[in-house]
Short mmCIF file of C-alpha atoms and ligand atoms in Angstrom, two decimals:
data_model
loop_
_atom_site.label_atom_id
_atom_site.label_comp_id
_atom_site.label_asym_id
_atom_site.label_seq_id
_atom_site.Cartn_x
_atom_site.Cartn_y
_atom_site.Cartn_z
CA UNK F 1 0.00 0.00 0.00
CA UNK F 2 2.86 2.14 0.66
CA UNK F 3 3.92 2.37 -3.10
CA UNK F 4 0.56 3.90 -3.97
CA UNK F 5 -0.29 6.12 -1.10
CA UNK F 6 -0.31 9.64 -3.41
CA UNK F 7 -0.80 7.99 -6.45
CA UNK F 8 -3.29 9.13 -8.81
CA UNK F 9 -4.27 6.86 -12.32
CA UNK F 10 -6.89 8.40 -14.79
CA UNK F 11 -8.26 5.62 -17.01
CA UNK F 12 -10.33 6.89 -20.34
CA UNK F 13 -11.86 9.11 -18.11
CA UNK F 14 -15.15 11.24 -20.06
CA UNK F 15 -16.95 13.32 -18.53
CA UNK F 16 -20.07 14.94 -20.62
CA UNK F 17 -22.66 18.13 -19.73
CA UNK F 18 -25.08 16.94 -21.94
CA UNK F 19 -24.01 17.03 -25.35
CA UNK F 20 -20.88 18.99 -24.08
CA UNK F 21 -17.78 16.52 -24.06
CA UNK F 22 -15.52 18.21 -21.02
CA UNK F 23 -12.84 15.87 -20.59
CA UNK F 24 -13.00 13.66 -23.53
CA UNK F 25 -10.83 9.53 -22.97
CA UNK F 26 -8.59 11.47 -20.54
CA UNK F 27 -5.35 9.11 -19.08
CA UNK F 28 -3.02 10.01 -16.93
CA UNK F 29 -0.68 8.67 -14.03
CA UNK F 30 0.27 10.60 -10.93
CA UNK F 31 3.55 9.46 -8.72
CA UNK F 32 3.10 9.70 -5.46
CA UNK F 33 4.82 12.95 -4.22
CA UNK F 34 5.01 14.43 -7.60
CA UNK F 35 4.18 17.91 -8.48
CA UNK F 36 2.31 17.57 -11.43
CA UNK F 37 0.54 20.27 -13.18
CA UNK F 38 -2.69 20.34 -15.30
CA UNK F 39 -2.02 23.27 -18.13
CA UNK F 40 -3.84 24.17 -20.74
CA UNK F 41 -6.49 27.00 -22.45
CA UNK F 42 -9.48 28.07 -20.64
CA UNK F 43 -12.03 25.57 -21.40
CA UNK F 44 -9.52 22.36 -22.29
CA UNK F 45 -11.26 20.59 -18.85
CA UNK F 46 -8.94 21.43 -15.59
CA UNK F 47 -11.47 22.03 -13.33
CA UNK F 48 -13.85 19.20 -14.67
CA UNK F 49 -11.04 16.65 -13.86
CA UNK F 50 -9.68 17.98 -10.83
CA UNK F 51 -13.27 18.02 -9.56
CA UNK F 52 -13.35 14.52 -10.53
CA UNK F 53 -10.67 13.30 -8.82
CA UNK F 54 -12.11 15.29 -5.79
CA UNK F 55 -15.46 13.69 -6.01
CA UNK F 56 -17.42 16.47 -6.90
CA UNK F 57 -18.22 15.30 -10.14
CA UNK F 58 -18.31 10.94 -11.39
CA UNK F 59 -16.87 10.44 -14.93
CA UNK F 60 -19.28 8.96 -16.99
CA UNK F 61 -16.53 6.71 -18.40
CA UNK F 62 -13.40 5.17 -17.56
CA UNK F 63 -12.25 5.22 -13.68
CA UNK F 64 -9.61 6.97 -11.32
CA UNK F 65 -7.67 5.36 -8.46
CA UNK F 66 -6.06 7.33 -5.34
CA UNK F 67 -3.93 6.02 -3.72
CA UNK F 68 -4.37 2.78 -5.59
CA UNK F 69 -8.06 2.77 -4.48
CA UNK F 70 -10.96 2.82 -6.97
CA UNK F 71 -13.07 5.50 -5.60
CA UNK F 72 -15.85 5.23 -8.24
CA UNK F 73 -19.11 6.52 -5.70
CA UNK F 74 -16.65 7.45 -2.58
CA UNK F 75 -17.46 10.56 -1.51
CA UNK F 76 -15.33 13.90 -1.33
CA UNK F 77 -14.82 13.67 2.61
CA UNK F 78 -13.23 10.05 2.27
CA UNK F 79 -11.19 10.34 -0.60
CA UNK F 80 -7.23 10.50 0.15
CA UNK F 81 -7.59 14.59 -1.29
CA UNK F 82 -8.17 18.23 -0.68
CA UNK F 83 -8.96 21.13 -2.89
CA UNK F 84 -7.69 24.40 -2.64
CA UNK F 85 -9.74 26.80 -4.61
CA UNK F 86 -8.90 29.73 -7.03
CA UNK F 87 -11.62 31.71 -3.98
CA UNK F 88 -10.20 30.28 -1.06
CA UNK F 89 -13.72 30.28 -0.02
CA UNK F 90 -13.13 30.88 4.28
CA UNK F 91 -15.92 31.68 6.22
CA UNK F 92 -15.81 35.45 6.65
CA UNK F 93 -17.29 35.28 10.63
CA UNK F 94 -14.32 32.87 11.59
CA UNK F 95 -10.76 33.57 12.95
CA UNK F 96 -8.27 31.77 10.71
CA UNK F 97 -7.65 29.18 13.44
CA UNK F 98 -11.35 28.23 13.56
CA UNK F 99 -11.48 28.18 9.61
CA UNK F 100 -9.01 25.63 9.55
CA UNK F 101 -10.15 23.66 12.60
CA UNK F 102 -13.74 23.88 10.96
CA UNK F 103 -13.48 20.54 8.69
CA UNK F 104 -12.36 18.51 11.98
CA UNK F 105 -14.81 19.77 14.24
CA UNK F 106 -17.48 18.46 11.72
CA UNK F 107 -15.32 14.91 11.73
CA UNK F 108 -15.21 15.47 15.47
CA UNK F 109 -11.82 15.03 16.16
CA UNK F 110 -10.85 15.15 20.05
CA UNK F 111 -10.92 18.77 21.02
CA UNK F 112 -6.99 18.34 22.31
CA UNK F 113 -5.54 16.82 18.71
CA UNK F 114 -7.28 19.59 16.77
CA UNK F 115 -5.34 22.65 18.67
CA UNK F 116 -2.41 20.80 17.88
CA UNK F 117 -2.80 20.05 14.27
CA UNK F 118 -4.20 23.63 13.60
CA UNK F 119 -0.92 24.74 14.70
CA UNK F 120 1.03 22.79 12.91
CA UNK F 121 -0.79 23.57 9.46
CA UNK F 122 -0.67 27.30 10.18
CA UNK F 123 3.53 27.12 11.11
CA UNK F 124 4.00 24.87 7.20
CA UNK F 125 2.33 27.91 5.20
CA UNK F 126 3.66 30.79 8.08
CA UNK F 127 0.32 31.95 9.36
CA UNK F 128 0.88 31.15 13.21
CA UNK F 129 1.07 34.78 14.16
CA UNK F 130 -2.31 35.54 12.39
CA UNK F 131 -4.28 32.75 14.10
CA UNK F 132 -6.77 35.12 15.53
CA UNK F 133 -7.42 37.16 12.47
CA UNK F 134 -10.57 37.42 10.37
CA UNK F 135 -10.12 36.63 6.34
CA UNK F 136 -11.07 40.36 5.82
CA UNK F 137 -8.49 41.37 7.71
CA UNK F 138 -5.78 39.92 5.53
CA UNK F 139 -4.06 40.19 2.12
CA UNK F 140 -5.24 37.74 -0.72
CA UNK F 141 -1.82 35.79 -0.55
CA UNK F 142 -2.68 35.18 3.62
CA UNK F 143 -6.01 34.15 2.82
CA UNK F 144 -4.98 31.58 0.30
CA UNK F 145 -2.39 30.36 2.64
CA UNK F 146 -5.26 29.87 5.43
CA UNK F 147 -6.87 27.90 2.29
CA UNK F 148 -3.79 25.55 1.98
CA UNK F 149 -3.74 24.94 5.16
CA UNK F 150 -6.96 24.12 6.11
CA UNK F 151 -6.75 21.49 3.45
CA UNK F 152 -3.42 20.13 4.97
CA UNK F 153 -4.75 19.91 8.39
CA UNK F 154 -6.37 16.29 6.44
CA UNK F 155 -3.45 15.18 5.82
CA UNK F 156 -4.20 14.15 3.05
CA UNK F 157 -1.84 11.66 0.24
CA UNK F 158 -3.09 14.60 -3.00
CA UNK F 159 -3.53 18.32 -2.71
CA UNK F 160 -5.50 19.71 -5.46
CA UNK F 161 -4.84 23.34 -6.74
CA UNK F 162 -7.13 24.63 -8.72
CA UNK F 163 -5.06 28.04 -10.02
CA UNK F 164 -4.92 29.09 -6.60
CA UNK F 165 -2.66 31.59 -7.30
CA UNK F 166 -4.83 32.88 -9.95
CA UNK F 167 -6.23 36.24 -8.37
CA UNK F 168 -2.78 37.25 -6.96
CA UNK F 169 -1.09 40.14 -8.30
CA UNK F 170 2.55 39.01 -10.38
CA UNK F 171 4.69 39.97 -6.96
CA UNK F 172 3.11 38.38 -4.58
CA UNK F 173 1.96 35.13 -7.32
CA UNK F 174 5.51 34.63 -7.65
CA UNK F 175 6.52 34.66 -3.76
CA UNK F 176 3.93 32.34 -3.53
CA UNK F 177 4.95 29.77 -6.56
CA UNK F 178 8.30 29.43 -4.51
CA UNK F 179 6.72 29.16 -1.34
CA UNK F 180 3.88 26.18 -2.16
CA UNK F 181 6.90 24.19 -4.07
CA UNK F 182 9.20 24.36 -1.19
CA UNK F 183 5.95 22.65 1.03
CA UNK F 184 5.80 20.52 -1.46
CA UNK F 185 8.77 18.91 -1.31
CA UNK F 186 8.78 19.21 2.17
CA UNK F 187 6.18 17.25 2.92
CA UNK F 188 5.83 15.02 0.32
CA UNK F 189 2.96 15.22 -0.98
CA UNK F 190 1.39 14.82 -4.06
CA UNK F 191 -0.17 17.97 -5.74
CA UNK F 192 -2.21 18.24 -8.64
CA UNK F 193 -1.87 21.52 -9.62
CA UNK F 194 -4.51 22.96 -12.27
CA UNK F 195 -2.71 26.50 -13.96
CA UNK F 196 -2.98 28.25 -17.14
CA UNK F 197 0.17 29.95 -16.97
CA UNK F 198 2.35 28.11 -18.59
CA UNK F 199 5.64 29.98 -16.78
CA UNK F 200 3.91 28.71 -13.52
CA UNK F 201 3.99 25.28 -14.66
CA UNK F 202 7.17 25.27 -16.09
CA UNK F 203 8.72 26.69 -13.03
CA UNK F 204 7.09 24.42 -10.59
CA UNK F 205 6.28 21.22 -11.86
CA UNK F 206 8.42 17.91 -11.97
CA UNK F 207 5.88 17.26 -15.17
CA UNK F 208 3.33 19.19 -17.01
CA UNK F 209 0.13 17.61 -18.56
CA UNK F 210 -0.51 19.82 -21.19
CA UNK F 211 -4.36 19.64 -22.06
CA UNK F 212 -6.26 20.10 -25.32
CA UNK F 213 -10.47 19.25 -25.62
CA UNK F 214 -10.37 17.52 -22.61
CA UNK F 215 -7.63 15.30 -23.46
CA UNK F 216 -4.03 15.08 -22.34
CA UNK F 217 -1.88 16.54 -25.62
CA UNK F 218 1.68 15.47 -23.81
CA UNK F 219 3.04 14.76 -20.49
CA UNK F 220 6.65 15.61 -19.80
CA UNK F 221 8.98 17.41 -17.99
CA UNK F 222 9.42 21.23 -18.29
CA UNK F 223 12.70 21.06 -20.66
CA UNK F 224 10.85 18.14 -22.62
CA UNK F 225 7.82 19.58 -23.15
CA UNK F 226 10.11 22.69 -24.96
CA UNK F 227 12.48 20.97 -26.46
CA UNK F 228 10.65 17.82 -27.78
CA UNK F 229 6.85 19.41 -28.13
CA UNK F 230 4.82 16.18 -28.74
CA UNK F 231 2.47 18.31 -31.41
CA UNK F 232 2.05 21.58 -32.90
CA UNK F 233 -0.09 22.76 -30.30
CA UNK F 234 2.44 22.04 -27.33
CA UNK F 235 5.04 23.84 -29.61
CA UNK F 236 2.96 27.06 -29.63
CA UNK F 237 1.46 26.94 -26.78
CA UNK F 238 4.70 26.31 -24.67
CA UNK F 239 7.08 29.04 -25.64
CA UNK F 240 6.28 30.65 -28.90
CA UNK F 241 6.74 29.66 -32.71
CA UNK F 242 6.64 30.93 -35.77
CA UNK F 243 4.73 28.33 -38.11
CA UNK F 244 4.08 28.08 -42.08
CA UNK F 245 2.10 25.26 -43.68
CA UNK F 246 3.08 23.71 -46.27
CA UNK F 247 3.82 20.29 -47.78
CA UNK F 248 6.35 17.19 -46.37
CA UNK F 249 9.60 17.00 -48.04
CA UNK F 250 10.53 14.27 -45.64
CA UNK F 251 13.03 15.68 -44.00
CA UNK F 252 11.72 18.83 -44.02
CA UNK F 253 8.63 21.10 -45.24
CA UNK F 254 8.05 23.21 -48.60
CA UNK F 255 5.78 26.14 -47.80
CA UNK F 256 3.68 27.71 -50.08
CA UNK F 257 5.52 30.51 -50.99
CA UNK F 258 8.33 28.22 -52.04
CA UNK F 259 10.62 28.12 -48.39
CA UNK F 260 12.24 25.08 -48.29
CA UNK F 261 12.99 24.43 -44.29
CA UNK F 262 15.18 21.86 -43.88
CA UNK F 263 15.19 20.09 -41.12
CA UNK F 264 18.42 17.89 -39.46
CA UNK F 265 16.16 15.92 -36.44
CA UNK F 266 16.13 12.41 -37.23
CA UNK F 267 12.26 12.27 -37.08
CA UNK F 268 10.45 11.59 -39.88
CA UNK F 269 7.20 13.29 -38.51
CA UNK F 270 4.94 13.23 -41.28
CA UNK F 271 5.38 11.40 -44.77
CA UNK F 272 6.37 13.17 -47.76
CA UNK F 273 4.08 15.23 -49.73
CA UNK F 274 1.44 15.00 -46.84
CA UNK F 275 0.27 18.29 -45.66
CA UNK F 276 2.87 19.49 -42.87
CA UNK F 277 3.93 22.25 -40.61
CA UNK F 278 7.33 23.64 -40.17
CA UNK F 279 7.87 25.54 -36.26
CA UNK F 280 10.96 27.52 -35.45
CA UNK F 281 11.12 29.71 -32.35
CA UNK F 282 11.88 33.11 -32.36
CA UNK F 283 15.18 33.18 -30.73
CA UNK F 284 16.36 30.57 -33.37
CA UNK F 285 15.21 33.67 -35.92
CA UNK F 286 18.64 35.07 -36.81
CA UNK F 287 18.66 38.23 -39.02
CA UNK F 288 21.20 39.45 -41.55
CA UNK F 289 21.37 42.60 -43.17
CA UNK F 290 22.73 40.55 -46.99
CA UNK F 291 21.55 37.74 -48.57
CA UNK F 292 22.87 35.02 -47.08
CA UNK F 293 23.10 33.45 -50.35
CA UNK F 294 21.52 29.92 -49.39
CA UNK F 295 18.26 28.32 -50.82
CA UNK F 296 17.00 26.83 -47.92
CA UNK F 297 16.47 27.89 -44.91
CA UNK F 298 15.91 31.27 -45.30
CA UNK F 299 13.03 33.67 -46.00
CA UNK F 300 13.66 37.82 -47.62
CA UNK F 301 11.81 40.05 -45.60
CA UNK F 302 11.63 43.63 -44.46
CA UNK F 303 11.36 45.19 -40.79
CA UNK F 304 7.89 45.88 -39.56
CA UNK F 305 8.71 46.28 -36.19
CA UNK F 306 11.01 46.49 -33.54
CA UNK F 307 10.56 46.08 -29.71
CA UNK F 308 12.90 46.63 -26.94
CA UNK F 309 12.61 44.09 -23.62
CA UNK F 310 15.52 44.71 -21.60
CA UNK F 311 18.32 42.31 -22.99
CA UNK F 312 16.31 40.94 -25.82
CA UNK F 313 15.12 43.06 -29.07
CA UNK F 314 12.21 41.76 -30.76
CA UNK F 315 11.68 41.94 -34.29
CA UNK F 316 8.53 41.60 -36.88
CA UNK F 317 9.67 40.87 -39.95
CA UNK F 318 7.25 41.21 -42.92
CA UNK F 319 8.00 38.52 -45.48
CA UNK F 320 5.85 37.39 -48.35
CA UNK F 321 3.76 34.50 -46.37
CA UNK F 322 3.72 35.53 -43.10
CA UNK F 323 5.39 38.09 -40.16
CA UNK F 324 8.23 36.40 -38.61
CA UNK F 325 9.10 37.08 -34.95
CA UNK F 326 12.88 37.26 -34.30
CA UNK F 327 14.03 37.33 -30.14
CA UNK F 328 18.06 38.14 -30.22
CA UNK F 329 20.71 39.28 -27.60
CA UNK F 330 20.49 42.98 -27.47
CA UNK F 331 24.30 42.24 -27.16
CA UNK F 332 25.80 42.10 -30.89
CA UNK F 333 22.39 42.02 -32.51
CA UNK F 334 22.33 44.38 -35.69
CA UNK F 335 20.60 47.95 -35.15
CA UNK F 336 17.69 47.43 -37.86
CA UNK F 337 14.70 49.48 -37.55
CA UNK F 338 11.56 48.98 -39.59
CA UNK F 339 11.81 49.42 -43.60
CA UNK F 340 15.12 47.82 -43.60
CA UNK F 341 15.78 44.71 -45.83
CA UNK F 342 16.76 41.81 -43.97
CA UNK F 343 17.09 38.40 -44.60
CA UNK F 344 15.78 35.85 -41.87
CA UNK F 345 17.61 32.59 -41.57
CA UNK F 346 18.38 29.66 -39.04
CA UNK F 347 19.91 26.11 -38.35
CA UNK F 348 17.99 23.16 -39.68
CA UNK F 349 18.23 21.80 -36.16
CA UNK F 350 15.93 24.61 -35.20
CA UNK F 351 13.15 23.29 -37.77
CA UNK F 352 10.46 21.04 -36.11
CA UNK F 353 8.04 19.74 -38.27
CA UNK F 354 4.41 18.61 -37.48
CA UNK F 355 1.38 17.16 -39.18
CA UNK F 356 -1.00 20.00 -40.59
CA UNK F 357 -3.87 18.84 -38.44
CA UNK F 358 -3.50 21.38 -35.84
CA UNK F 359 -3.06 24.18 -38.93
CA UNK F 360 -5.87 26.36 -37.68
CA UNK F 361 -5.42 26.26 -33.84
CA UNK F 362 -2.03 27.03 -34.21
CA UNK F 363 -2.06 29.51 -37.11
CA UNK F 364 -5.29 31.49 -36.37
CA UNK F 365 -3.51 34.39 -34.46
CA UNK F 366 -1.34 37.08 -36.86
CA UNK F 367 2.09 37.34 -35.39
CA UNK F 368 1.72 41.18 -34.81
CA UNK F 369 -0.93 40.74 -32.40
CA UNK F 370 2.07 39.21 -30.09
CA UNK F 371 3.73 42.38 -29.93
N1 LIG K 1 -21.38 22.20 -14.88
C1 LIG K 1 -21.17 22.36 -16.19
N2 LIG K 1 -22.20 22.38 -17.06
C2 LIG K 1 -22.00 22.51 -18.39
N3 LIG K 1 -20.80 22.66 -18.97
C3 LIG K 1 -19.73 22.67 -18.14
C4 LIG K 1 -19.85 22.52 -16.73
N4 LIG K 1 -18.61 22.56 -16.19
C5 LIG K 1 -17.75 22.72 -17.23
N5 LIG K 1 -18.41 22.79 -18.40
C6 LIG K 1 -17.81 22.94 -19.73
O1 LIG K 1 -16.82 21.95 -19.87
C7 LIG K 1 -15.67 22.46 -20.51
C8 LIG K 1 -14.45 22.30 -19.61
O2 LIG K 1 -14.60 23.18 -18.51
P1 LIG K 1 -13.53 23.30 -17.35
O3 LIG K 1 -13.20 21.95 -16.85
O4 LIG K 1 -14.08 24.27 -16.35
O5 LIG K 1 -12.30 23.93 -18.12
P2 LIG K 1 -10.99 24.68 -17.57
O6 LIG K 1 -10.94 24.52 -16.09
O7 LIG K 1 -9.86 24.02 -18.28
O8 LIG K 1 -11.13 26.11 -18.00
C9 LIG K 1 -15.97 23.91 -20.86
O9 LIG K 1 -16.43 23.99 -22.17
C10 LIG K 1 -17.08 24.26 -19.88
O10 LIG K 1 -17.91 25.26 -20.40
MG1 LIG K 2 -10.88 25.98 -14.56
#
């Protein structure tokens, strides 16, 4: 049993409102004491599976096991979990000692063990001093750290976070990112950890599910998830890209205005003369001022814009397909400002390619509306 204890398993889990498919044949495995986060677009079905797992909601299909349990029809209360809530959701007429005693009280645990294990939750997430307060009286980041610890007073095997960092300001979200991963690790635990952010996953998680329509697109590690994107999605939606469609060359993709990107991976991704997509990421963008003199791997354009970010310079560059963002060094990067003729080029192990199926999803936004 002690093998499983913070393990979580998703089996073709579906979950439907009506003729609304929320999480759609969902799997995915959990170590115990893993920080694992659930990322993806507003609507991809977070909250639908994370209330799932807490028993708010039953799948319609496929199961889940905590803790190596099946826990089909076991209520919230005795599942091995906890939520903590984007609205931390404290009662508003309680000190934060009661709020977090409240859930035991209702269990009725011995008067003497819940002093003691109210203290100890509020010393974990620093919020001894403030026992006697009232949620009013505190700042959002206190309140959500009453909220984590009222659901660690359960100890329980899984936390669930449902973006509870979500309606911090970027400061104080960022103390807190540091603060809940240090807990983490200190005690253990598992946590299921629902964000959008995608610089919140990446900086917290030991792996990222990254979710699409309910289902789970690719589950990795931070650095695999950006350097080995499992689909054209992942590789816009973690980091940027530039794309352009165009057809399979095998080793490489021929866009429509006549690009050739060549690419050196290995990978065969999608067989020649199938519809494909070529990705490279902006900082892979280089820019020279003369024609580099190459037929592959490189696109004329002309400066459309230029942006200045501290010790990067961003660049649009209008070609005759698309706009092409270029990220360089400030350091050694050309002065170019916008009219000037450039010529964009890069290494053909910068070139992923990817089926076209995810063309539209990908492709829908026009670069400039990144600047
Ligand atoms: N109770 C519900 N009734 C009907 N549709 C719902 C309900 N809950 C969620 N949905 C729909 O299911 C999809 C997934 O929602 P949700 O899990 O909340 O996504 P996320 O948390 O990733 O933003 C959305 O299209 C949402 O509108
Ligand atoms: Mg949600």
């Amino acid at each position: 049993m002690s093998g499983v204890r913070g393990s979580v398993e998703l089996v073709d889990v579906t979950k439907r409102f009506g003729s609304m498919v929320a999480v759609d044949r969902l799997n995915l495995e959990v170590h115990p004491g893993e920080f694992l986060s659930l990322l993806g677009p507003s609507g991809c079905g977070k909250t639908t599976t994370l209330r799932m797992l807490a028993g708010f909601d039953q799948p319609d299909e496929g199961y889940i096991k905590i803790s190596g349990e099946f826990v089909q029809g076991v209520p919230p209360y005795k599942r091995d979990v906890n939520t903590v809530f984007q609205h931390y959701a404290l009662f508003p007429h309680m000190s934060v000692s009661e709020n977090v005693a409240y859930g035991m009280r209702q269990k009725r645990v011995p008067k003497s063990e819940i002093a003691g294990r109210v203290a100890e939750a509020l010393d974990m997430v620093k919020m001894s001093k403030l026992a006697d307060r009232r949620p009013k009286q505190m700042s959002g980041g206190q309140q959500q750290r009453v909220a984590v610890a009222r659901a660690l007073v359960n100890r329980p095997s899984v936390l669930l976070l449902d973006e509870p960092l979500g309606a911090l300001d970027r400061k104080l979200r960022e103390e807190m990112q540091i603060e809940l991963k240090l807990l983490q690790s200190q005690l253990g635990i598992t946590f299921v950890f629902v964000t959008h952010d995608q610089e919140e996953a990446m900086g917290m998680s030991d792996r990222i599910a990254i979710m699409l329509d309910g289902h789970v697109e690719q589950l990795a590690d931070s650095e695999s998830v950006y350097e080995r994107p499992a689909s054209a999605f992942v590789a816009g939606f973690i980091g940027r890209n530039n794309f352009w469609k165009g057809t399979s060359t095998g080793h490489g993709v021929q866009a429509s205005d006549g690009t050739v990107f060549v690419s050196s991976s290995p990978e065969e991704r999608v067989a020649q003369g199938q519809p494909a997509l070529a990705a490279i990421r902006p900082e892979c963008i280089h820019l020279s001022a003369t024609d580099p003199g190459s037929t592959t791997n490189v696109i004329p354009g002309t400066i459309a814009g230029v942006s200045h970010y501290g010790d990067v310079l961003q660049y649009v560059v209008r070609t005759a397909e698309r706009d092409v963002i270029s990220l360089l060094p400030r350091q050694g990067a050309l002065r170019l400002a916008p009219g000037d003729q450039v010529w964009c080029h890069w290494e053909a192990s910068e070139v992923y390619q990817f089926s076209a199926d995810q063309a539209d999803l990908v492709m829908a936004e026009p670069a400039l509306e990144h600047i």
